[in-house]
Coordinates of C-alpha atoms in Angstrom, one line a residue:
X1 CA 8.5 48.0 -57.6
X2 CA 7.5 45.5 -55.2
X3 CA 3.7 44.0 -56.3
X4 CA 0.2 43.6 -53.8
X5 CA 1.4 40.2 -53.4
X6 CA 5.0 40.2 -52.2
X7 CA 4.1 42.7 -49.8
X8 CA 1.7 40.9 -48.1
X9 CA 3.9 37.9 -48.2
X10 CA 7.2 39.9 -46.8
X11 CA 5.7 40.0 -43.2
X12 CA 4.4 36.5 -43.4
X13 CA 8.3 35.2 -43.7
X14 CA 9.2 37.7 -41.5
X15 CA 7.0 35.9 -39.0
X16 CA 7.4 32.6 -39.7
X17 CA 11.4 33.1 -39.5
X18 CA 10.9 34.5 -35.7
X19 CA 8.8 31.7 -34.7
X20 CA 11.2 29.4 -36.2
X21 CA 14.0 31.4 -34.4
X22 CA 11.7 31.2 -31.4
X23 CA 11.2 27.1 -30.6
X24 CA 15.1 26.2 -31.3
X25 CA 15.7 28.7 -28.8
X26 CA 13.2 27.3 -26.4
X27 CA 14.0 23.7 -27.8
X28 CA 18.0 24.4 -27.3
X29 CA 17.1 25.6 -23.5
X30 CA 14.9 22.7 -22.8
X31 CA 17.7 20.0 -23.8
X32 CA 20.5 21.3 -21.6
X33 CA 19.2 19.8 -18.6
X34 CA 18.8 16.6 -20.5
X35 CA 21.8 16.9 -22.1
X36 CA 23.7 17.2 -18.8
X37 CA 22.2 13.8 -17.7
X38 CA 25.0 11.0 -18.1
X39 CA 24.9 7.3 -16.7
X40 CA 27.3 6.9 -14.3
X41 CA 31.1 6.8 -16.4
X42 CA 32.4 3.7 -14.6
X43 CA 30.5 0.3 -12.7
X44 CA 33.4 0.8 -10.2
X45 CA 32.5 3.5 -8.2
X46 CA 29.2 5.1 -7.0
X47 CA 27.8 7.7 -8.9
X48 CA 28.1 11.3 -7.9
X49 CA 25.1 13.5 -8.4
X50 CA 25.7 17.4 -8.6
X51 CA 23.5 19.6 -6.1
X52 CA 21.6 21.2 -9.0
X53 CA 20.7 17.8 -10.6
X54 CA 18.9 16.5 -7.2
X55 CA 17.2 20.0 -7.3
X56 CA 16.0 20.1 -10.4
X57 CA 15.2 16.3 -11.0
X58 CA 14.0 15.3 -7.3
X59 CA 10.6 16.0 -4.8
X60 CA 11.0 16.6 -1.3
X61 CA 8.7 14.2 0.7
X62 CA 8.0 16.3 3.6
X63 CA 8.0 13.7 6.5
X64 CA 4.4 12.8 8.6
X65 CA 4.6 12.3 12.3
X66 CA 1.4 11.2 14.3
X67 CA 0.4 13.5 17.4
X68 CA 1.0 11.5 20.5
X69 CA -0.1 12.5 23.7
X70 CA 2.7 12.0 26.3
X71 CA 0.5 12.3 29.4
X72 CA -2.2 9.7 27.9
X73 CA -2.4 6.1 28.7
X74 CA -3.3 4.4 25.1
X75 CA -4.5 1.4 24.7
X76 CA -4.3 -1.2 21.7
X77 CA -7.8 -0.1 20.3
X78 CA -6.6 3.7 20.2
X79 CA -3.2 2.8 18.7
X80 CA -5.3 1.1 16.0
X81 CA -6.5 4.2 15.0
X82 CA -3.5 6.3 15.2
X83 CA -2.2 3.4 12.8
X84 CA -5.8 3.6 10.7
X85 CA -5.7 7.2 10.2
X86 CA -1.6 7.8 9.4
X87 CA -0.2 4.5 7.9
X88 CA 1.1 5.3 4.4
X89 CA 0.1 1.7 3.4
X90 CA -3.1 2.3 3.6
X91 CA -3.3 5.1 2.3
X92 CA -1.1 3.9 -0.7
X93 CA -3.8 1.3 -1.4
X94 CA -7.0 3.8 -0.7
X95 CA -5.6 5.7 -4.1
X96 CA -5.0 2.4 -6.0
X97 CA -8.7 1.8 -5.0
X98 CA -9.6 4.8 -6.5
X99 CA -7.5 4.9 -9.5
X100 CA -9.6 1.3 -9.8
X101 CA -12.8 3.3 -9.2
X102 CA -11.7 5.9 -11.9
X103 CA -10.9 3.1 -14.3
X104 CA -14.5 2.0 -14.0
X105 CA -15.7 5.3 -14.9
X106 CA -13.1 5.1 -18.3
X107 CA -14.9 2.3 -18.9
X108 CA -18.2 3.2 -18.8
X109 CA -17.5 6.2 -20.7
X110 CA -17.6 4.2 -23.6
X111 CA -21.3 4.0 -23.0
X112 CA -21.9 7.8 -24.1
X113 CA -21.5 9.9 -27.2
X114 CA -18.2 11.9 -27.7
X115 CA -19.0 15.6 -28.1
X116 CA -16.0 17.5 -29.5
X117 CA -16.0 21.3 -30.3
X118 CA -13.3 22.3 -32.7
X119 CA -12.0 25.7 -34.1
X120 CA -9.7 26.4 -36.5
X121 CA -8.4 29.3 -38.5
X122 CA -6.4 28.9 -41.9
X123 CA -4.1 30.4 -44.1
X124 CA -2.2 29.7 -46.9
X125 CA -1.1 31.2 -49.7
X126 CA 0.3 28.8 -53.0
X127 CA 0.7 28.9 -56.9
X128 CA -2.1 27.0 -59.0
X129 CA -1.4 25.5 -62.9
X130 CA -4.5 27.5 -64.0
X131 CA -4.0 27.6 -68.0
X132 CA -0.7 27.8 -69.4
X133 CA 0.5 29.8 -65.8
X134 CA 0.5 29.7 -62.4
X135 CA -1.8 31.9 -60.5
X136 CA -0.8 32.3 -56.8
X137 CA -3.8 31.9 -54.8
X138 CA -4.1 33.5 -50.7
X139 CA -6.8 31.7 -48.8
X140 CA -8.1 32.7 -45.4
X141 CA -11.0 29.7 -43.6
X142 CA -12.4 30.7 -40.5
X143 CA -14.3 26.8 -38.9
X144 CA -16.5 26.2 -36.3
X145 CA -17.5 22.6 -35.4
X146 CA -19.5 20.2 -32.9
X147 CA -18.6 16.6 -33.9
X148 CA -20.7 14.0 -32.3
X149 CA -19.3 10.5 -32.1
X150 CA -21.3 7.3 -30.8
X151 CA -21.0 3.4 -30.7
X152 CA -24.9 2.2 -31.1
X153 CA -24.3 -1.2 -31.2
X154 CA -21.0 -3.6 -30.7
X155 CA -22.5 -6.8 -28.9
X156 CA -21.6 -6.9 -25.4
X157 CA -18.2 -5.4 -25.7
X158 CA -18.6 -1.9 -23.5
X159 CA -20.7 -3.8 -21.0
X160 CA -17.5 -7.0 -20.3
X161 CA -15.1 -4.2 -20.4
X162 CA -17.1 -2.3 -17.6
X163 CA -18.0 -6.0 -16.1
X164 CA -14.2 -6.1 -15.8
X165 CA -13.1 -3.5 -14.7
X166 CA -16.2 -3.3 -11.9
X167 CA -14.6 -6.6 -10.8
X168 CA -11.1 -5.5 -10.4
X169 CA -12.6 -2.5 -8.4
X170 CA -14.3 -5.3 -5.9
X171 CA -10.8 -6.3 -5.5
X172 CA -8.9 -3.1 -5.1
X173 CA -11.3 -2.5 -2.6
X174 CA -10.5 -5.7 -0.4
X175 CA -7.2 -5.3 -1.1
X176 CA -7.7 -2.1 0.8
X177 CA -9.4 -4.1 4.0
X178 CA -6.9 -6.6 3.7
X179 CA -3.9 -3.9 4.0
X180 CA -6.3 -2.4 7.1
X181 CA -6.2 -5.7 8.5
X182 CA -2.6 -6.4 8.2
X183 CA -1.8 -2.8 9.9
X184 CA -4.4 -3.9 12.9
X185 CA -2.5 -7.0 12.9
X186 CA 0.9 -5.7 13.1
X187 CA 0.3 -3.1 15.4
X188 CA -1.2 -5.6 17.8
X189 CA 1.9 -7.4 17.7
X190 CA 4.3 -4.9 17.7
X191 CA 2.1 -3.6 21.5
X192 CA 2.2 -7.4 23.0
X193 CA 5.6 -6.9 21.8
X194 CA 6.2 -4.6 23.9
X195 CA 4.3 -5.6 26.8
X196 CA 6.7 -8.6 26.8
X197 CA 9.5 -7.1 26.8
X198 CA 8.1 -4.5 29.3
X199 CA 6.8 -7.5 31.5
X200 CA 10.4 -9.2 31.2
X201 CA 12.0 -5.6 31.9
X202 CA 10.2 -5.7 35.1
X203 CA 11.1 -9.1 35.9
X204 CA 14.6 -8.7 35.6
X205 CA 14.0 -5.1 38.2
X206 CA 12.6 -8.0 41.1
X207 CA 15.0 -10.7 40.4
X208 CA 17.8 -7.9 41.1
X209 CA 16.3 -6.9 44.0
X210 CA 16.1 -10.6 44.8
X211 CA 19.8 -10.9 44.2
X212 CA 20.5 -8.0 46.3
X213 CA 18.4 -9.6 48.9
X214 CA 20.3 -12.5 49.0
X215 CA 23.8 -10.5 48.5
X216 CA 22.4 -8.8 52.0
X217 CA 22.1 -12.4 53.5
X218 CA 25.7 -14.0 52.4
X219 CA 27.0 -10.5 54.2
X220 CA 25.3 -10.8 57.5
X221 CA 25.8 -14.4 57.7
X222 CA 29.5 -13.7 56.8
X223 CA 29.7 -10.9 59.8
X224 CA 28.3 -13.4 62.3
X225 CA 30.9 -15.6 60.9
X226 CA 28.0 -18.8 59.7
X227 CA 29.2 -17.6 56.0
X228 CA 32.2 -18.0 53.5
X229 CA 34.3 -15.3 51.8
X230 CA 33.2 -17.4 48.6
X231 CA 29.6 -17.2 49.6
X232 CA 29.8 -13.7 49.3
X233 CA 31.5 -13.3 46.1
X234 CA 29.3 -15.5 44.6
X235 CA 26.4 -13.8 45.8
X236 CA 27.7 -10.5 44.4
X237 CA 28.4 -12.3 41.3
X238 CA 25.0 -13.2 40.9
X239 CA 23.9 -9.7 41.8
X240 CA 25.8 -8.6 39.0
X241 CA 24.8 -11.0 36.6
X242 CA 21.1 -9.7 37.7
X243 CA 21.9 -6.1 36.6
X244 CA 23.3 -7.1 33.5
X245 CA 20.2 -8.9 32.3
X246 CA 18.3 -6.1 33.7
X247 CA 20.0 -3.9 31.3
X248 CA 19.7 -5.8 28.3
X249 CA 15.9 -6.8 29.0
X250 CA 16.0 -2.5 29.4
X251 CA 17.6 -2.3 25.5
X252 CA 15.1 -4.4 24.3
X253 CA 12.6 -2.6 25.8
X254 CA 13.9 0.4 24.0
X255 CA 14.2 -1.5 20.3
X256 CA 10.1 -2.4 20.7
X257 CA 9.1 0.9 21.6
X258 CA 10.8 2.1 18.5
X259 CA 8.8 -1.0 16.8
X260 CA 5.9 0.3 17.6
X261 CA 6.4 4.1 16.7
X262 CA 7.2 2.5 13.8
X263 CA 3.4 0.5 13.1
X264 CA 1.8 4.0 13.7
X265 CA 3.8 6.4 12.3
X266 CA 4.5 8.3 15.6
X267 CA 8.3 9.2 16.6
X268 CA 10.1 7.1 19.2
X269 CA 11.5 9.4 20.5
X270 CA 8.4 11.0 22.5
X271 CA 7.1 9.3 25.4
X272 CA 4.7 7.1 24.2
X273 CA 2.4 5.3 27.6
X274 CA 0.6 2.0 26.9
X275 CA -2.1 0.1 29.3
X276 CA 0.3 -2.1 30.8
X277 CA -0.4 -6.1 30.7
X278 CA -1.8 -6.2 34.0
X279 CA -4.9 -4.8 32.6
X280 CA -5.4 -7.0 29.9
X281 CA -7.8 -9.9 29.5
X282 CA -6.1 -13.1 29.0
X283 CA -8.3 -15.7 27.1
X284 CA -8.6 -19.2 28.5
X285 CA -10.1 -20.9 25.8
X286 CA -10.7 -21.2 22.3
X287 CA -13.9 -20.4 21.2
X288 CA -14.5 -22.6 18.1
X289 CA -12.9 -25.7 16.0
X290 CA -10.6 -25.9 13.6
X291 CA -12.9 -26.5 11.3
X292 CA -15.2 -23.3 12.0
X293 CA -12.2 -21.5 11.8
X294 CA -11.0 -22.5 8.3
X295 CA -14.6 -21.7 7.0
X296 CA -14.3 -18.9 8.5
X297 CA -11.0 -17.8 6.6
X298 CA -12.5 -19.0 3.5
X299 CA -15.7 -16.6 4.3
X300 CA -14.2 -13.6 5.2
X301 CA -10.7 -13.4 4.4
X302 CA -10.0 -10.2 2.1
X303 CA -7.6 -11.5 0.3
X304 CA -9.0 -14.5 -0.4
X305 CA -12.3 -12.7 -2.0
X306 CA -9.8 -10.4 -4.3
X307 CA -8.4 -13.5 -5.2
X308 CA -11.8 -14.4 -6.2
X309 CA -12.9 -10.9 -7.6
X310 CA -9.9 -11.4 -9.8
X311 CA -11.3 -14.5 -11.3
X312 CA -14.8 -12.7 -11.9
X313 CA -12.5 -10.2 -13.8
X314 CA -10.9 -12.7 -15.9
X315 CA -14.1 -14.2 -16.9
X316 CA -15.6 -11.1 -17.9
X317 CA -12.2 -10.2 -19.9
X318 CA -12.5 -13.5 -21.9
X319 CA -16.4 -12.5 -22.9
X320 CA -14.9 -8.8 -23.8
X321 CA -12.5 -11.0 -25.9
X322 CA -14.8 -13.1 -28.1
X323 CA -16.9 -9.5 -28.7
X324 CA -14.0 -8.9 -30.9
X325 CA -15.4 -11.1 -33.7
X326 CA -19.0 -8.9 -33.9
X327 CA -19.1 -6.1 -35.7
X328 CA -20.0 -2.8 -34.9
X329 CA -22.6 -0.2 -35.8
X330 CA -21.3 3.2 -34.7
X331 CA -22.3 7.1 -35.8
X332 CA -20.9 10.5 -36.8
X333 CA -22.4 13.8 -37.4
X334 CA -21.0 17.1 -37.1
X335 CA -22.8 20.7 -37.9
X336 CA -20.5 23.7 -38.1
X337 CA -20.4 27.0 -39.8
X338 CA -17.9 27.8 -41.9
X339 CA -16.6 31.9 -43.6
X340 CA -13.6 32.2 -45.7
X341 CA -12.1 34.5 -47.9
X342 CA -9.9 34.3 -51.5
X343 CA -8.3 36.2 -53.9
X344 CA -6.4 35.2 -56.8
X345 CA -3.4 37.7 -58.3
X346 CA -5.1 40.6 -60.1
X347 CA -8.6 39.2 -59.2
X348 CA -10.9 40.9 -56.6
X349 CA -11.3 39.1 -53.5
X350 CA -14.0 37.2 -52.6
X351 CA -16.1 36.3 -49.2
X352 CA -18.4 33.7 -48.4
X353 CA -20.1 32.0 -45.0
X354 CA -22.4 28.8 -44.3
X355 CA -23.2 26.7 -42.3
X356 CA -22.2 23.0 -42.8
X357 CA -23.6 19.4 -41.5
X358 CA -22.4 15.9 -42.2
X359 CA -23.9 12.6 -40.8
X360 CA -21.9 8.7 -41.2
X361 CA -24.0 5.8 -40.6
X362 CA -21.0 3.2 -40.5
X363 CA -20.7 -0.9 -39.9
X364 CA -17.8 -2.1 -39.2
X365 CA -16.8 -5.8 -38.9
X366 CA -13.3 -7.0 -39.0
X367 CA -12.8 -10.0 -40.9
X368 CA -9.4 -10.9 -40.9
X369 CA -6.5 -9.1 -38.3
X370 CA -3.7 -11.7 -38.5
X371 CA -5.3 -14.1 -35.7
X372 CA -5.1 -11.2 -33.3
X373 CA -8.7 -11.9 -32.1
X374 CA -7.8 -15.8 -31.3
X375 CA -4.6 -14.8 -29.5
X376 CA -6.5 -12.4 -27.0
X377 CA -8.9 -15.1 -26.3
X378 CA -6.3 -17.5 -25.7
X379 CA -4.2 -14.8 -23.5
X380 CA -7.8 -13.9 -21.6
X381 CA -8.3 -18.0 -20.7
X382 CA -5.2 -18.4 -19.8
X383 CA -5.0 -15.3 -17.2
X384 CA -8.6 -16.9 -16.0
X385 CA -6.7 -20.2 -15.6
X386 CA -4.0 -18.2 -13.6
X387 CA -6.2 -16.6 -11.6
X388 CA -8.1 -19.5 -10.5
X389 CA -5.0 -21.3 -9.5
X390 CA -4.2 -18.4 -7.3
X391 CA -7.1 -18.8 -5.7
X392 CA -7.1 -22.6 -5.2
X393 CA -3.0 -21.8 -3.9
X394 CA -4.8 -19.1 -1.8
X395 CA -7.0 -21.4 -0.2
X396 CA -4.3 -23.8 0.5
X397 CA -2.4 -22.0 2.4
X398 CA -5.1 -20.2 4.7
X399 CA -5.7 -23.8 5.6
X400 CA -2.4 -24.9 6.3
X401 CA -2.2 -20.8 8.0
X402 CA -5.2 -21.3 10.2
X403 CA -4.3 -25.1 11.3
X404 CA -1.0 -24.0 12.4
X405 CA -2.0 -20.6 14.2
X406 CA -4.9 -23.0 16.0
X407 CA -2.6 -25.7 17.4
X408 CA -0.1 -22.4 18.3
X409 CA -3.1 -20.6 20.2
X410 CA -3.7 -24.5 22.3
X411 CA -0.4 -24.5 22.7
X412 CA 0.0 -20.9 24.4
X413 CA -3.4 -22.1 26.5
X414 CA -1.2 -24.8 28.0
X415 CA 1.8 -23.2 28.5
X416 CA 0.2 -20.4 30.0
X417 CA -1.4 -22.6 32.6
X418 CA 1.8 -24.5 33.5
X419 CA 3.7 -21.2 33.2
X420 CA 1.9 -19.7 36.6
X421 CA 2.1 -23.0 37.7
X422 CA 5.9 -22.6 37.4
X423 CA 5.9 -19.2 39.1
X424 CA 3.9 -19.7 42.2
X425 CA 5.9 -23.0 42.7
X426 CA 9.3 -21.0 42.0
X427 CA 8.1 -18.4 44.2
X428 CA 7.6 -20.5 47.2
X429 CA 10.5 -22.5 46.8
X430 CA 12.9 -19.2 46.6
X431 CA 11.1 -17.9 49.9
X432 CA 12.0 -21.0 51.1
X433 CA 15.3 -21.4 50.6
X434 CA 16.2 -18.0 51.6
X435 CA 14.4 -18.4 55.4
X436 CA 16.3 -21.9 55.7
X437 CA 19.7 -20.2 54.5
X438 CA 19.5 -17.4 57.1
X439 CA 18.5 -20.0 59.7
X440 CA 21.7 -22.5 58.7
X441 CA 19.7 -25.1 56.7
X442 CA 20.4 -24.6 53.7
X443 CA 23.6 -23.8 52.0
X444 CA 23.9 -21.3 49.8
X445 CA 24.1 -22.4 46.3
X446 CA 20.7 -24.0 46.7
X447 CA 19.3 -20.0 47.7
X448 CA 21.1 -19.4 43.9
X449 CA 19.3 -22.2 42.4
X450 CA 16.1 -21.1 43.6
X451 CA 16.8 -17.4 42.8
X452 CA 17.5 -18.3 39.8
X453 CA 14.8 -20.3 39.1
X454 CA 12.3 -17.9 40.2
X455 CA 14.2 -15.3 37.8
X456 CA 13.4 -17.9 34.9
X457 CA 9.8 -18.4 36.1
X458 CA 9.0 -14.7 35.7
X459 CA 10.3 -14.3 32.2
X460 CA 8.6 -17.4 31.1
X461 CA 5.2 -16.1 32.9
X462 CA 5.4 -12.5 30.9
X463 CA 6.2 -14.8 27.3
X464 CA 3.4 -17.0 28.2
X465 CA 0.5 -14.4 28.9
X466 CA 1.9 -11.8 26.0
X467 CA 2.2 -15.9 23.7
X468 CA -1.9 -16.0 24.2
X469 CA -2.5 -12.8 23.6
X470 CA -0.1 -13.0 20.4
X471 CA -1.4 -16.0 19.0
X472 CA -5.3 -15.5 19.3
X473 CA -4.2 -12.3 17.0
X474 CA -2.4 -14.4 14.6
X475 CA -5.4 -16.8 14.4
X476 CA -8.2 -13.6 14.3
X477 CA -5.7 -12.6 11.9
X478 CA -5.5 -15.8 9.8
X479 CA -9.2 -16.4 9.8
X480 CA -10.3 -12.5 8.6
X481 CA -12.2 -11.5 12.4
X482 CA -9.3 -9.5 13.5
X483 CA -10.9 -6.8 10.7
X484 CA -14.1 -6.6 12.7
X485 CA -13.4 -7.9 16.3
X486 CA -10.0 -6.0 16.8
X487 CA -10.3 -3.9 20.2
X488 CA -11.7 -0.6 19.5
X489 CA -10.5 2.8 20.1
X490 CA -12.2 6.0 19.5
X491 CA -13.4 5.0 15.7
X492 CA -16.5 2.7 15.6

């Protein structure tokens, strides 16, 4: 007959067994989708995935299209904010500022007491050497806990660590402005862009009309007999040589209107109507010096200031470093309350409760740790030293960025002037030659010349306005203003 004892322990094993049974089960299930996972056999060959695998081991990123108005007009201040408000770039570093932000809040967590509640239930049952035998022993605890945990003193090493990481929140955040102000930047572009090749798309439509003009000429001349069969076909030749660069300016025009779907996330495919460059402002000077402007770039560049909020970080990390060799005072107390029952074989049971309390006043200094302590300090100067360099590098090249962006914006001044220069004398000269062609002046390859000419004026005329406008960007760009003087849509 069975005893007390190895009854109550029967359905214990009988438990325990089914759990066990239980997790190799669950663990077998688990494993056969890792299991099934194989690098691919061969380097020859690409590998094959199975439909299930990319199923079961892949997200769907459902795909974001900005809402474009097809009837509206936009102009570079309201693509801005399409851009703003639906660029994944910036929205990738938004969430990097904020994991930043978060990390600042880790850090200052250290600042508080840790609070932990706890509850446990044991059980056990096991022989005890009491005497010359073993007495088996079942054992039932029943815990309740609040455990209190607090650093009261470490010298200065919570407050660098939050100094740091407060820093390299400064520069996630610029970071952010300075991917805000590469978007404005690129979307700016990607519209003059496309106004130039609109402009030249346009250009080439009135120099084939010009051609066609002239084609007309060579073919009444030829029917009054004052033209040559040659004339003609040379005059259809350049007709046709007009509709072919019509085209291709027409292609291009195509490939920057995808460009610029691109910037702002909308879809080339639908319409998409810009202000046209007619209506835009073309600057005729420059505004400042060189020199205003590369102070300007070293005041209010964003990258240039993370660059520097880096540094601050370093600094800070090398003052968390030498905290290491201070002790520090710390405290732990906990107060619980605590029932439990036992019984020994062929003894009564027994049941008891209380509450329970414990306190630890402990300093701790660390005197020896295998020169760990010296080798952080080292590795924190030596990221300051890197970081400062990077800034110093940084500085560099916005100077060498802003003096080459200036002498590209006077550059596009000039040409700009000597480009309608070009045009209105072009113009004139075509008209001219055409009139003294039909009236038997002229012959008729000088009426090409000119045509041609005129053809070249017009697309150097659309480069030079769209150059001006394109390379005052790259210098607001260069020199940080483009953040806060970029034209304005909608947003503030």
């Amino acid at each position: 007959m069975r005893s007390r004892h190895q009854a109550k322990q029967t359905p214990t094993l009988v438990v325990v067994s089914r759990l066990f049974a239980l997790g190799m089960a669950m663990t077998s299930l688990l494993s056969v989708g890792a299991w099934g996972q194989r690098a691919p056999t061969t380097p020859n060959v690409p590998w094959l995935p199975d439909h299930h695998s990319l199923e079961r081991h892949t997200t769907a990123v459902a795909t974001h299209e900005a809402p474009i108005d097809e009837e509206h007009v936009y102009s570079l201040g309201e693509l801005i904010d399409i851009a703003e408000s639906n660029s994944p770039t910036t929205q990738a570093a938004w969430n990097r500022a904020k994991m930043t932000a978060a990390s600042v809040g880790i850090a200052k967590s250290e600042l508080y007491p840790t609070i932990i509640a706890a509850v446990s239930g044991t059980t056990y049952l096991n022989p005890q050497l009491f005497g010359p035998t073993f007495v088996l022993q079942d054992w039932a605890i029943f815990d309740t806990e609040i455990h209190l945990a607090y650093t009261l003193v470490d010298f200065g090493a919570r407050r660098t660590e939050i100094s740091a990481a407060q820093a390299r929140l400064v520069a996630a955040n610029l970071s952010f402005n300075n991917e805000h102000l590469i978007l404005i930047r690129q979307v700016s572009q990607a519209y003059f862009s496309l106004l130039r090749a609109r402009g030249l798309r346009e250009a080439a439509e009135v120099s084939l009309n010009d051609a066609r003009t002239t084609e007309t000429a060579a073919q009444e001349r030829r029917k009054n007999g004052l033209a040559t069969v040659p004339e003609v076909l040379e005059a259809k030749a350049a007709t046709a040589k007009a509709a072919y660069d019509l085209q291709s300016a027409i292609g291009a025009e195509q490939v920057e209107i995808g460009n610029l779907a691109r910037v702002i996330t909308a879809n080339p495919v639908k319409p998409l109507k810009v202000e046209p460059l007619d209506q835009l402002r073309i600057p005729d000077k420059l505004d400042q010096s060189v020199e205003d402007a590369i102070n300007t770039a070293f005041k209010d560049r964003p990258d240039l200031q993370a660059d520097q909020a880096r540094v601050r970080a370093a600094q800070a990390e090398v003052k968390h470093a030498h905290a290491a060799y201070y002790p520090s005072l710390t405290f732990d107390g906990s107060k619980g309350w605590i029932r439990g029952f036992g019984e020994q074989y062929d003894s009564p049971g027994t049941y008891a409760k209380t509450f329970t309390y414990g306190a630890t006043l402990a300093l701790k200094w660390t005197v020896f740790d295998g020169f760990r302590r010296e080798n952080s300090i080292s590795n924190a100067k030596a990221e300051e030293k890197v970081a400062t360099e990077e800034v110093r590098d940084r500085q560099d090249e916005i100077t060498n960025q802003v003096w080459n962006d200036y002498a590209n914006a006077a550059t596009a001044l000039e040409q700009r002037q000597a480009a309608a220069a070009l045009l209105s004398a072009s113009s004139e000269s075509y008209s001219a030659a055409l009139e003294s062609y039909k009236d038997g002046v002229r012959n008729f390859l000088d009426v090409l010349a000119a045509e041609d000419a005129l053809a070249q004026a017009r697309a150097i005329d659309v480069i030079a306005r769209t150059q001006v406008l394109q390379t005052f960007t790259d210098l607001d760009f260069r020199t940080g203003d483009l953040l806060t003087n970029h034209p304005k849509g909608k947003n503030p």
